[in-house]
PDB file of C-alpha atoms in Angstrom:
ATOM      1  CA  UNK Q   5     132.508 -62.322  72.280  1.00  0.00           C
ATOM      2  CA  UNK Q   6     130.092 -65.176  72.807  1.00  0.00           C
ATOM      3  CA  UNK Q   7     126.401 -64.477  72.243  1.00  0.00           C
ATOM      4  CA  UNK Q   8     123.167 -66.199  73.227  1.00  0.00           C
ATOM      5  CA  UNK Q   9     120.046 -65.454  71.214  1.00  0.00           C
ATOM      6  CA  UNK Q  10     116.478 -65.716  72.500  1.00  0.00           C
ATOM      7  CA  UNK Q  11     113.183 -64.686  70.924  1.00  0.00           C
ATOM      8  CA  UNK Q  12     112.122 -61.354  72.482  1.00  0.00           C
ATOM      9  CA  UNK Q  13     108.623 -62.501  73.257  1.00  0.00           C
ATOM     10  CA  UNK Q  14     106.146 -65.326  72.991  1.00  0.00           C
ATOM     11  CA  UNK Q  15     102.682 -66.122  74.174  1.00  0.00           C
ATOM     12  CA  UNK Q  16     100.963 -69.294  75.330  1.00  0.00           C
ATOM     13  CA  UNK Q  17      97.478 -70.225  76.438  1.00  0.00           C
ATOM     14  CA  UNK Q  18      96.946 -71.426  79.997  1.00  0.00           C
ATOM     15  CA  UNK Q  19      97.444 -75.171  80.267  1.00  0.00           C
ATOM     16  CA  UNK Q  20      99.485 -75.383  77.072  1.00  0.00           C
ATOM     17  CA  UNK Q  21     103.214 -75.997  76.686  1.00  0.00           C
ATOM     18  CA  UNK Q  22     105.653 -73.131  76.265  1.00  0.00           C
ATOM     19  CA  UNK Q  23     109.061 -73.773  74.705  1.00  0.00           C
ATOM     20  CA  UNK Q  24     111.595 -70.966  74.974  1.00  0.00           C
ATOM     21  CA  UNK Q  25     114.760 -71.363  72.914  1.00  0.00           C
ATOM     22  CA  UNK Q  26     118.275 -70.103  73.394  1.00  0.00           C
ATOM     23  CA  UNK Q  27     120.853 -70.471  70.657  1.00  0.00           C
ATOM     24  CA  UNK Q  28     124.594 -70.052  70.522  1.00  0.00           C
ATOM     25  CA  UNK Q  29     127.667 -71.451  68.833  1.00  0.00           C
ATOM     26  CA  UNK Q  30     128.232 -75.058  70.017  1.00  0.00           C
ATOM     27  CA  UNK Q  31     125.929 -74.336  72.948  1.00  0.00           C
ATOM     28  CA  UNK Q  32     125.420 -78.069  73.451  1.00  0.00           C
ATOM     29  CA  UNK Q  33     129.041 -78.269  74.615  1.00  0.00           C
ATOM     30  CA  UNK Q  34     128.290 -75.953  77.516  1.00  0.00           C
ATOM     31  CA  UNK Q  35     125.991 -76.139  80.516  1.00  0.00           C
ATOM     32  CA  UNK Q  36     122.962 -73.858  80.252  1.00  0.00           C
ATOM     33  CA  UNK Q  37     120.807 -72.485  83.024  1.00  0.00           C
ATOM     34  CA  UNK Q  38     117.551 -70.543  83.011  1.00  0.00           C
ATOM     35  CA  UNK Q  39     116.187 -67.752  85.188  1.00  0.00           C
ATOM     36  CA  UNK Q  40     112.684 -66.432  85.689  1.00  0.00           C
ATOM     37  CA  UNK Q  41     112.221 -62.777  86.544  1.00  0.00           C
ATOM     38  CA  UNK Q  42     108.940 -61.101  87.392  1.00  0.00           C
ATOM     39  CA  UNK Q  43     108.528 -57.305  87.388  1.00  0.00           C
ATOM     40  CA  UNK Q  44     110.271 -55.614  90.279  1.00  0.00           C
ATOM     41  CA  UNK Q  45     111.766 -58.872  91.572  1.00  0.00           C
ATOM     42  CA  UNK Q  46     115.192 -60.490  91.540  1.00  0.00           C
ATOM     43  CA  UNK Q  47     115.772 -63.372  89.122  1.00  0.00           C
ATOM     44  CA  UNK Q  48     114.999 -66.921  90.229  1.00  0.00           C
ATOM     45  CA  UNK Q  49     116.971 -69.943  89.013  1.00  0.00           C
ATOM     46  CA  UNK Q  50     114.598 -72.505  87.468  1.00  0.00           C
ATOM     47  CA  UNK Q  51     116.985 -74.845  85.588  1.00  0.00           C
ATOM     48  CA  UNK Q  52     120.741 -75.424  85.877  1.00  0.00           C
ATOM     49  CA  UNK Q  53     123.197 -77.791  84.203  1.00  0.00           C
ATOM     50  CA  UNK Q  54     120.768 -78.074  81.299  1.00  0.00           C
ATOM     51  CA  UNK Q  55     118.163 -80.234  83.054  1.00  0.00           C
ATOM     52  CA  UNK Q  56     118.356 -79.904  86.853  1.00  0.00           C
ATOM     53  CA  UNK Q  57     115.668 -78.164  88.903  1.00  0.00           C
ATOM     54  CA  UNK Q  58     116.585 -76.385  92.136  1.00  0.00           C
ATOM     55  CA  UNK Q  59     114.525 -77.237  95.207  1.00  0.00           C
ATOM     56  CA  UNK Q  60     111.090 -75.670  95.108  1.00  0.00           C
ATOM     57  CA  UNK Q  61     110.865 -75.330  91.333  1.00  0.00           C
ATOM     58  CA  UNK Q  62     107.757 -77.071  89.971  1.00  0.00           C
ATOM     59  CA  UNK Q  63     108.142 -80.182  87.824  1.00  0.00           C
ATOM     60  CA  UNK Q  64     106.427 -78.429  84.930  1.00  0.00           C
ATOM     61  CA  UNK Q  65     109.746 -76.664  84.275  1.00  0.00           C
ATOM     62  CA  UNK Q  66     112.235 -78.738  82.280  1.00  0.00           C
ATOM     63  CA  UNK Q  67     115.266 -78.124  80.122  1.00  0.00           C
ATOM     64  CA  UNK Q  68     117.264 -79.605  77.280  1.00  0.00           C
ATOM     65  CA  UNK Q  69     120.412 -78.663  75.388  1.00  0.00           C
ATOM     66  CA  UNK Q  70     121.857 -80.079  72.190  1.00  0.00           C
ATOM     67  CA  UNK Q  71     123.732 -78.804  69.180  1.00  0.00           C
ATOM     68  CA  UNK Q  72     123.330 -75.057  69.088  1.00  0.00           C
ATOM     69  CA  UNK Q  73     120.025 -74.774  70.924  1.00  0.00           C
ATOM     70  CA  UNK Q  74     118.902 -75.039  74.532  1.00  0.00           C
ATOM     71  CA  UNK Q  75     115.213 -75.119  75.351  1.00  0.00           C
ATOM     72  CA  UNK Q  76     113.238 -74.302  78.473  1.00  0.00           C
ATOM     73  CA  UNK Q  77     109.904 -76.107  78.450  1.00  0.00           C
ATOM     74  CA  UNK Q  78     107.006 -75.180  80.683  1.00  0.00           C
ATOM     75  CA  UNK Q  79     104.298 -77.841  80.613  1.00  0.00           C
ATOM     76  CA  UNK Q  80     100.766 -76.947  81.656  1.00  0.00           C
ATOM     77  CA  UNK Q  81     101.664 -73.256  81.765  1.00  0.00           C
ATOM     78  CA  UNK Q  82      99.963 -71.280  84.499  1.00  0.00           C
ATOM     79  CA  UNK Q  83      99.186 -67.587  84.779  1.00  0.00           C
ATOM     80  CA  UNK Q  84     101.877 -67.285  87.461  1.00  0.00           C
ATOM     81  CA  UNK Q  85     104.490 -68.320  84.886  1.00  0.00           C
ATOM     82  CA  UNK Q  86     104.100 -65.024  83.041  1.00  0.00           C
ATOM     83  CA  UNK Q  87     107.556 -63.462  83.349  1.00  0.00           C
ATOM     84  CA  UNK Q  88     110.847 -62.734  81.619  1.00  0.00           C
ATOM     85  CA  UNK Q  89     113.085 -65.744  81.095  1.00  0.00           C
ATOM     86  CA  UNK Q  90     116.850 -65.592  80.586  1.00  0.00           C
ATOM     87  CA  UNK Q  91     119.254 -68.313  79.524  1.00  0.00           C
ATOM     88  CA  UNK Q  92     122.867 -68.197  80.682  1.00  0.00           C
ATOM     89  CA  UNK Q  93     126.078 -70.073  79.944  1.00  0.00           C
ATOM     90  CA  UNK Q  94     129.772 -69.652  80.668  1.00  0.00           C
ATOM     91  CA  UNK Q  95     132.367 -68.858  78.036  1.00  0.00           C
ATOM     92  CA  UNK Q  96     136.011 -68.626  79.073  1.00  0.00           C
ATOM     93  CA  UNK Q  97     135.253 -67.756  82.688  1.00  0.00           C
ATOM     94  CA  UNK Q  98     132.709 -65.080  81.858  1.00  0.00           C
ATOM     95  CA  UNK Q  99     128.971 -65.556  82.248  1.00  0.00           C
ATOM     96  CA  UNK Q 100     126.861 -64.753  79.222  1.00  0.00           C
ATOM     97  CA  UNK Q 101     123.124 -64.075  79.361  1.00  0.00           C
ATOM     98  CA  UNK Q 102     120.665 -64.248  76.540  1.00  0.00           C
ATOM     99  CA  UNK Q 103     118.651 -61.132  75.815  1.00  0.00           C
ATOM    100  CA  UNK Q 104     115.591 -62.521  77.557  1.00  0.00           C
ATOM    101  CA  UNK Q 105     112.159 -63.714  76.449  1.00  0.00           C
ATOM    102  CA  UNK Q 106     108.958 -62.181  77.748  1.00  0.00           C
ATOM    103  CA  UNK Q 107     106.391 -64.946  78.166  1.00  0.00           C
ATOM    104  CA  UNK Q 108     102.766 -63.893  78.108  1.00  0.00           C
ATOM    105  CA  UNK Q 109     100.096 -66.303  79.296  1.00  0.00           C
ATOM    106  CA  UNK Q 110      96.916 -65.301  77.495  1.00  0.00           C
TER     107      UNK Q 110
ATOM    108  CA  UNK R  10     118.510 -68.987 105.793  1.00  0.00           C
ATOM    109  CA  UNK R  11     120.837 -68.329 102.865  1.00  0.00           C
ATOM    110  CA  UNK R  12     120.819 -64.631 102.141  1.00  0.00           C
ATOM    111  CA  UNK R  13     122.644 -61.906 100.227  1.00  0.00           C
ATOM    112  CA  UNK R  14     122.186 -58.241 101.039  1.00  0.00           C
ATOM    113  CA  UNK R  15     123.561 -55.507  98.806  1.00  0.00           C
ATOM    114  CA  UNK R  16     124.252 -51.932  99.829  1.00  0.00           C
ATOM    115  CA  UNK R  17     126.179 -48.895  98.665  1.00  0.00           C
ATOM    116  CA  UNK R  18     124.200 -47.821  95.625  1.00  0.00           C
ATOM    117  CA  UNK R  19     123.250 -44.229  94.930  1.00  0.00           C
ATOM    118  CA  UNK R  20     123.591 -41.252  92.615  1.00  0.00           C
ATOM    119  CA  UNK R  21     127.089 -40.429  91.347  1.00  0.00           C
ATOM    120  CA  UNK R  22     128.411 -38.070  88.701  1.00  0.00           C
ATOM    121  CA  UNK R  23     130.092 -39.359  85.538  1.00  0.00           C
ATOM    122  CA  UNK R  24     133.730 -40.123  86.270  1.00  0.00           C
ATOM    123  CA  UNK R  25     133.002 -40.726  89.936  1.00  0.00           C
ATOM    124  CA  UNK R  26     133.422 -43.800  92.110  1.00  0.00           C
ATOM    125  CA  UNK R  27     131.213 -45.998  94.245  1.00  0.00           C
ATOM    126  CA  UNK R  28     131.773 -49.141  96.305  1.00  0.00           C
ATOM    127  CA  UNK R  29     129.047 -51.738  96.544  1.00  0.00           C
ATOM    128  CA  UNK R  30     128.891 -54.323  99.316  1.00  0.00           C
ATOM    129  CA  UNK R  31     127.239 -57.731  99.401  1.00  0.00           C
ATOM    130  CA  UNK R  32     126.833 -59.262 102.853  1.00  0.00           C
ATOM    131  CA  UNK R  33     126.404 -63.038 102.764  1.00  0.00           C
ATOM    132  CA  UNK R  34     124.881 -65.254 105.417  1.00  0.00           C
ATOM    133  CA  UNK R  35     123.683 -68.820 105.830  1.00  0.00           C
ATOM    134  CA  UNK R  36     126.324 -70.574 103.707  1.00  0.00           C
ATOM    135  CA  UNK R  37     130.034 -71.283 103.655  1.00  0.00           C
ATOM    136  CA  UNK R  38     131.340 -68.096 102.131  1.00  0.00           C
ATOM    137  CA  UNK R  39     134.740 -69.618 101.344  1.00  0.00           C
ATOM    138  CA  UNK R  40     133.201 -72.480  99.361  1.00  0.00           C
ATOM    139  CA  UNK R  41     130.716 -70.786  97.071  1.00  0.00           C
ATOM    140  CA  UNK R  42     131.617 -67.968  94.706  1.00  0.00           C
ATOM    141  CA  UNK R  43     129.615 -64.761  94.632  1.00  0.00           C
ATOM    142  CA  UNK R  44     129.229 -62.758  91.442  1.00  0.00           C
ATOM    143  CA  UNK R  45     127.876 -59.347  90.464  1.00  0.00           C
ATOM    144  CA  UNK R  46     125.162 -59.048  87.817  1.00  0.00           C
ATOM    145  CA  UNK R  47     123.509 -55.812  86.711  1.00  0.00           C
ATOM    146  CA  UNK R  48     120.334 -54.810  84.920  1.00  0.00           C
ATOM    147  CA  UNK R  49     119.971 -51.446  83.229  1.00  0.00           C
ATOM    148  CA  UNK R  50     116.496 -49.870  83.289  1.00  0.00           C
ATOM    149  CA  UNK R  51     114.163 -51.849  81.049  1.00  0.00           C
ATOM    150  CA  UNK R  52     116.994 -54.082  79.845  1.00  0.00           C
ATOM    151  CA  UNK R  53     118.222 -57.624  80.360  1.00  0.00           C
ATOM    152  CA  UNK R  54     120.706 -59.155  82.746  1.00  0.00           C
ATOM    153  CA  UNK R  55     124.440 -58.508  82.298  1.00  0.00           C
ATOM    154  CA  UNK R  56     127.134 -60.352  84.228  1.00  0.00           C
ATOM    155  CA  UNK R  57     129.703 -57.925  85.637  1.00  0.00           C
ATOM    156  CA  UNK R  58     132.278 -59.792  87.680  1.00  0.00           C
ATOM    157  CA  UNK R  59     132.993 -62.898  89.717  1.00  0.00           C
ATOM    158  CA  UNK R  60     135.538 -65.296  91.173  1.00  0.00           C
ATOM    159  CA  UNK R  61     136.846 -68.714  90.244  1.00  0.00           C
ATOM    160  CA  UNK R  62     139.408 -71.118  91.705  1.00  0.00           C
ATOM    161  CA  UNK R  63     137.915 -70.812  95.166  1.00  0.00           C
ATOM    162  CA  UNK R  64     138.103 -67.061  95.136  1.00  0.00           C
ATOM    163  CA  UNK R  65     141.683 -66.767  93.947  1.00  0.00           C
ATOM    164  CA  UNK R  66     141.011 -65.579  90.408  1.00  0.00           C
ATOM    165  CA  UNK R  67     138.814 -62.642  89.440  1.00  0.00           C
ATOM    166  CA  UNK R  68     136.986 -62.142  86.160  1.00  0.00           C
ATOM    167  CA  UNK R  69     135.305 -59.157  84.555  1.00  0.00           C
ATOM    168  CA  UNK R  70     133.021 -58.330  81.676  1.00  0.00           C
ATOM    169  CA  UNK R  71     134.742 -56.427  78.886  1.00  0.00           C
ATOM    170  CA  UNK R  72     132.500 -53.446  79.572  1.00  0.00           C
ATOM    171  CA  UNK R  73     133.944 -52.920  83.069  1.00  0.00           C
ATOM    172  CA  UNK R  74     137.469 -54.353  82.758  1.00  0.00           C
ATOM    173  CA  UNK R  75     140.010 -51.900  84.150  1.00  0.00           C
ATOM    174  CA  UNK R  76     137.369 -49.772  85.902  1.00  0.00           C
ATOM    175  CA  UNK R  77     135.738 -52.174  88.354  1.00  0.00           C
ATOM    176  CA  UNK R  78     137.429 -54.351  90.985  1.00  0.00           C
ATOM    177  CA  UNK R  79     135.837 -57.239  92.837  1.00  0.00           C
ATOM    178  CA  UNK R  80     137.169 -58.317  96.212  1.00  0.00           C
ATOM    179  CA  UNK R  81     136.039 -60.230  99.246  1.00  0.00           C
ATOM    180  CA  UNK R  82     136.597 -60.219 102.983  1.00  0.00           C
ATOM    181  CA  UNK R  83     136.190 -63.712 104.385  1.00  0.00           C
ATOM    182  CA  UNK R  84     136.359 -62.420 107.948  1.00  0.00           C
ATOM    183  CA  UNK R  85     132.994 -60.698 107.565  1.00  0.00           C
ATOM    184  CA  UNK R  86     131.500 -62.696 104.660  1.00  0.00           C
ATOM    185  CA  UNK R  87     131.293 -59.695 102.368  1.00  0.00           C
ATOM    186  CA  UNK R  88     131.998 -59.223  98.660  1.00  0.00           C
ATOM    187  CA  UNK R  89     132.744 -55.767  97.331  1.00  0.00           C
ATOM    188  CA  UNK R  90     132.589 -54.131  93.924  1.00  0.00           C
ATOM    189  CA  UNK R  91     134.714 -51.020  93.616  1.00  0.00           C
ATOM    190  CA  UNK R  92     133.482 -49.029  90.640  1.00  0.00           C
ATOM    191  CA  UNK R  93     135.660 -46.238  89.252  1.00  0.00           C
ATOM    192  CA  UNK R  94     135.407 -43.965  86.208  1.00  0.00           C
ATOM    193  CA  UNK R  95     131.663 -44.477  86.151  1.00  0.00           C
ATOM    194  CA  UNK R  96     129.707 -43.789  82.989  1.00  0.00           C
ATOM    195  CA  UNK R  97     126.046 -43.163  82.257  1.00  0.00           C
ATOM    196  CA  UNK R  98     125.813 -46.668  80.785  1.00  0.00           C
ATOM    197  CA  UNK R  99     126.751 -48.141  84.189  1.00  0.00           C
ATOM    198  CA  UNK R 100     123.352 -47.011  85.495  1.00  0.00           C
ATOM    199  CA  UNK R 101     121.596 -50.184  86.632  1.00  0.00           C
ATOM    200  CA  UNK R 102     120.393 -52.289  89.495  1.00  0.00           C
ATOM    201  CA  UNK R 103     123.360 -54.286  90.730  1.00  0.00           C
ATOM    202  CA  UNK R 104     122.690 -57.737  92.138  1.00  0.00           C
ATOM    203  CA  UNK R 105     125.061 -60.075  93.883  1.00  0.00           C
ATOM    204  CA  UNK R 106     124.387 -63.732  93.233  1.00  0.00           C
ATOM    205  CA  UNK R 107     125.757 -66.976  94.655  1.00  0.00           C
ATOM    206  CA  UNK R 108     126.931 -69.988  92.642  1.00  0.00           C
ATOM    207  CA  UNK R 109     124.763 -73.048  93.142  1.00  0.00           C
ATOM    208  CA  UNK R 110     127.722 -75.456  93.041  1.00  0.00           C
ATOM    209  CA  UNK R 111     130.819 -75.405  95.194  1.00  0.00           C
ATOM    210  CA  UNK R 112     134.056 -74.156  93.730  1.00  0.00           C
ATOM    211  CA  UNK R 113     132.903 -73.744  90.153  1.00  0.00           C
ATOM    212  CA  UNK R 114     131.246 -71.300  87.841  1.00  0.00           C
ATOM    213  CA  UNK R 115     127.814 -72.797  87.553  1.00  0.00           C
ATOM    214  CA  UNK R 116     124.494 -71.012  87.967  1.00  0.00           C
ATOM    215  CA  UNK R 117     123.236 -68.425  90.417  1.00  0.00           C
ATOM    216  CA  UNK R 118     120.765 -69.886  92.887  1.00  0.00           C
ATOM    217  CA  UNK R 119     120.576 -67.092  95.445  1.00  0.00           C
ATOM    218  CA  UNK R 120     120.234 -63.419  94.503  1.00  0.00           C
ATOM    219  CA  UNK R 121     120.150 -60.311  96.612  1.00  0.00           C
ATOM    220  CA  UNK R 122     117.408 -57.732  96.310  1.00  0.00           C
ATOM    221  CA  UNK R 123     119.698 -55.419  94.325  1.00  0.00           C
ATOM    222  CA  UNK R 124     121.096 -51.950  94.866  1.00  0.00           C
ATOM    223  CA  UNK R 125     120.434 -49.124  92.431  1.00  0.00           C
ATOM    224  CA  UNK R 126     123.283 -47.161  90.876  1.00  0.00           C
ATOM    225  CA  UNK R 127     122.550 -43.994  88.906  1.00  0.00           C
ATOM    226  CA  UNK R 128     125.326 -42.203  87.037  1.00  0.00           C
ATOM    227  CA  UNK R 129     124.186 -38.727  86.094  1.00  0.00           C
ATOM    228  CA  UNK R 130     125.231 -35.118  86.354  1.00  0.00           C
TER     229      UNK R 130
END
């Protein structure tokens, strides 16, 4: 079965740029989306189709996808961005999630 | 307002059954697919089931294939997840989530608040 791999955790200082990676076989051939989830809350879509932001998502969130790696970039990270982030792609009509990355803003 | 509201969760013994419901409002239910995603305690997200081809074709994760059945009632804008032969590892919060794009498997832009399922004796 298809797998997506994310680093379990990372930290960033306020105001700096956070880059969260997601890797998978020929991932660049698929569309990738990203979700943010804060404790006790439902996930929120922050990026879809590799680079698109849903309405209401701040411009500091951006995405890219090429080769075997997709990246979620948060520019000028704020304390409110501290959360779990999940990548997701489709493989043969099944949705696959990465294991999630806990982002700490320290 | 676009909204999804899950119900039907609870405590069930191993081997038992449960039916979850997801009531949709604020969007064309026939146009956008709704999926089920679960999250075990302290774990990540796991896709469970969904539709494609405008709701004609159903798909399942390997972990639930043959035990769970997704269906929908367009007359009352509700998606169901019938869960049979439940196991301890099915314990999770179950979310329903709507596709952001019409008629295709894309990304999930609207999520319900989740309903908790506990499988334990």
